[in-house]
Amino acid sequence: MNFSPVHFIAVPLFAAFLIPIVGRFSKEAVKLIPGLVLLYLSYVAISLYPIALQKPIVEIIAGFKPPFGISLYFGPLAAFLVTMVMLIGLVIWLYSYKFIIREPLEKYYMLFMLVIAGATGIMITGDIFNMFVFLEITSIAAYSLTAFLRDKDGAEAAFKYLLIGSFSSTFYLLAVMLIYANTGTLNIADIAAKMQTVPNQPKIFIMILFLVGFGIESELFPLNGWAPDAYSQAPSPIGGVFGGIVVKASTYAMMRFAFVLFNFHSMFELILVLGVITMLIAEMSAMRQQQIKRMLAFSSIGQMGLIMIAFGVGTDASVRAALFQVFNHAVIKTLLFLAAGYLVFHSGSKKISALDGLGHNKPITSFFFALGALAIIGLPPFSGFWSKLYILTSVAKGGFLASVVLILFSGIIEAIYYLRVVGRLYFKKDVSQDNVRRTPISGLVAMGILAVVILYVGLYPHQIIDLIKPAAHDLVDKAAYIKYGLLH
Amino acid sequence: MRKATAIIILALVGYYFLSVFLTVPFGEKRNNVGQYYLHNTVRETGAVNSVTAIVVSYRGFDTLGEVTVLFIASLGLGAILFDKKGKKRRLQHASLIVRVGAHMLYPLIVLLGAYVFVHGHLTPGGGFQGGAIIATGVLLMFISYRSFETSHKALTYIESIAGMTFVLTGLSGLIWGNSFLQNVLPLGEPGRLISAGIIPIIYIAIGFKVGAELTGLLDNMLKTIKSD
């Protein structure tokens, strides 16, 4: 049996079904299984990568050729994103190993693995209804993980997320219904080929439904009310999962649809404007936050706005810059959430003011947080510098000078609130009493890996750009997507 | 004022929705994948029930996902309502008539559920419906007998083994055939109980899984009082 993209779905599902039985015998094995699965899938992703670069892998499910059956589309873009998701998932698992001590452990690991499987499914499926199923898997697992700590705030955040998220899936489903009614097919490549036969009124309506559906999950203003609560109430590693994996999956879906199905000008302009508004409002809200995880959540929304701006410009260079930022944001924001998790744990409070002087008491965790903060602001020599630079130049070349000014302006706000926290860590007197508890090795290793990636990409950005070029091409080239997707 | 604005916006959105959905032709014969399924189901899958063939065979991958969605819903509820000490149901006193009636109906309901999912490829219904019928039977017992308990251990095993059966059936297609979830068994004679290849296997697994999951969900939601 050779490796194939369906492993990304089948293996984690099998493991998730297996865990309850294993859990009856050994708790340690339950903790190990997700790590082994993610390790295996990272290996699969890396070994499929060169094949996907030559020609997109289109895998048929159940032996029925598209458009009659479901197919998976594993092109350079999917390979790039899936590899990223698997490696970040692996790091977050490593961090969770000692961080999550609350029962029911096996349910945490099952939900964790399923949320990753669902997000991967969104990225590799070539079928629009199949994507709905994976969207459901991802979001329902995300709701439960938000309330995993079983406190009042968590329940409230999860309920909010559930209500808004249900809107997202309902709108998406309505859009799928209209598409099927108008084109008679569910295969994305087939729909793309038939999209020009659809009259304008339903087409625009479908576009709006998709935009709302994915806008909710991609945290676009004004649909992102769920995000700050969900990020701050969920266990810290899950904040990383949301920012690094879940949001990226729906951003992928939105972009794929924008380029393949609704390839007209006003769509991109709309995304650009929404991106600018999202970024400005989120960065200004982040400035006012008193709690560190809420601040990171708003910063995450702001970064999504930045990514949307770059996608909205719609040129080859800007799409590349956007994908680079997707990668950087996934890595850096995960590091920030993981570090913040232990900072909150050590200071005993979610408040920023409780972090005073923690840099002396807990030097390594604080160092990782500071490194992440400097990287996300976009200081050289970290990876965030390059992607922000590329975004700025590509947006300027696209002729959107006002957006450039606004990006720089929000960059300054971002620098202020991040540096304020870093300053508190290092230049205030130590007030914490926690000298006993240490950050466990697994947590430090997890953060260390991410920090090394940030530095490495910052010093050698061309290695990652070589991978992004074919991925961006895969996203932009509609004709190739139709050709390969329908196996012509 | 706020309410009035909300109503006006809702009316506008509703009008827009309606005007778009009214353009969708209903019940027309058109040249799309639906027609292909109707004409080729029996030949390609061996199932005389085309709905089942589409759900389990043509779009079996979606069904695997849907099974997982239900699994996550039950899992998530279990995680949120988790209590180390265990909980018990609120006191209930069903009358003698209800109790005797429930006792007589319970095995019949379970039998009907099993019939529905075993014959999923022949008659209307299938794994999801059969599983739901079984769970209603258990619910009837829950509300009639305060002391009626289901074994959580057994439910866990049924759920897990049924889920793994589905995935392994899929993987067998990858091993002995060309693709995941591909049929590797002989199709048999359409209309017989043992026909349609892997469809009955998958539907029986789904039936067990859905039945166990919904039972677990009901059990979790009915147990609201902390036991000491």
XYZ file of N, CA and C in Angstrom, chain A residues 12 25 50-51 68 70 76 97 180 232 244 258 272 319 349 353 393 395 408 445 473 480:
66
model
N -6.124 9.397 11.150
C -6.589 10.014 12.406
C -7.989 9.561 12.825
N -7.175 0.648 29.046
C -6.020 -0.103 29.554
C -4.878 0.795 30.018
N 7.251 16.081 -2.996
C 7.882 16.192 -4.321
C 6.985 15.690 -5.447
N 6.163 14.666 -5.167
C 5.279 14.159 -6.225
C 4.245 15.225 -6.585
N -18.674 12.062 -10.507
C -19.684 11.173 -9.907
C -19.314 10.753 -8.492
N -16.307 11.238 -5.095
C -15.555 12.293 -4.432
C -14.091 12.122 -4.797
N 0.411 21.445 -5.095
C 1.490 22.083 -4.328
C 0.973 22.913 -3.157
N 1.414 17.510 25.991
C 1.750 16.279 26.703
C 1.809 16.477 28.210
N -25.370 23.399 -6.610
C -25.797 22.119 -7.181
C -27.022 22.319 -8.065
N -9.428 32.963 24.130
C -8.918 33.174 25.480
C -9.468 32.158 26.471
N -3.360 28.657 14.262
C -2.417 28.083 13.316
C -3.047 27.134 12.322
N -12.451 31.941 -4.267
C -12.340 33.257 -4.884
C -11.619 33.143 -6.229
N -10.325 42.854 -0.130
C -9.309 43.832 0.272
C -9.873 44.805 1.296
N -0.134 37.185 -3.774
C -0.590 35.879 -3.285
C 0.565 35.144 -2.623
N -2.579 34.320 36.722
C -3.642 35.242 36.332
C -3.568 35.456 34.831
N -1.116 42.682 33.596
C -0.434 43.352 34.708
C 0.198 42.355 35.674
N 5.483 45.551 -0.341
C 5.908 45.879 -1.706
C 4.856 45.432 -2.719
N 1.596 45.057 -2.285
C 0.408 45.909 -2.221
C 0.709 47.252 -2.876
N 1.120 50.026 7.569
C 2.222 50.543 8.384
C 1.695 51.096 9.706
N 10.705 22.231 24.683
C 11.138 21.715 23.382
C 10.182 22.180 22.294
N 1.151 29.503 -7.438
C 0.759 29.248 -8.825
C -0.445 28.312 -8.871
N -5.488 25.156 -14.872
C -4.794 23.931 -14.469
C -5.607 23.173 -13.429
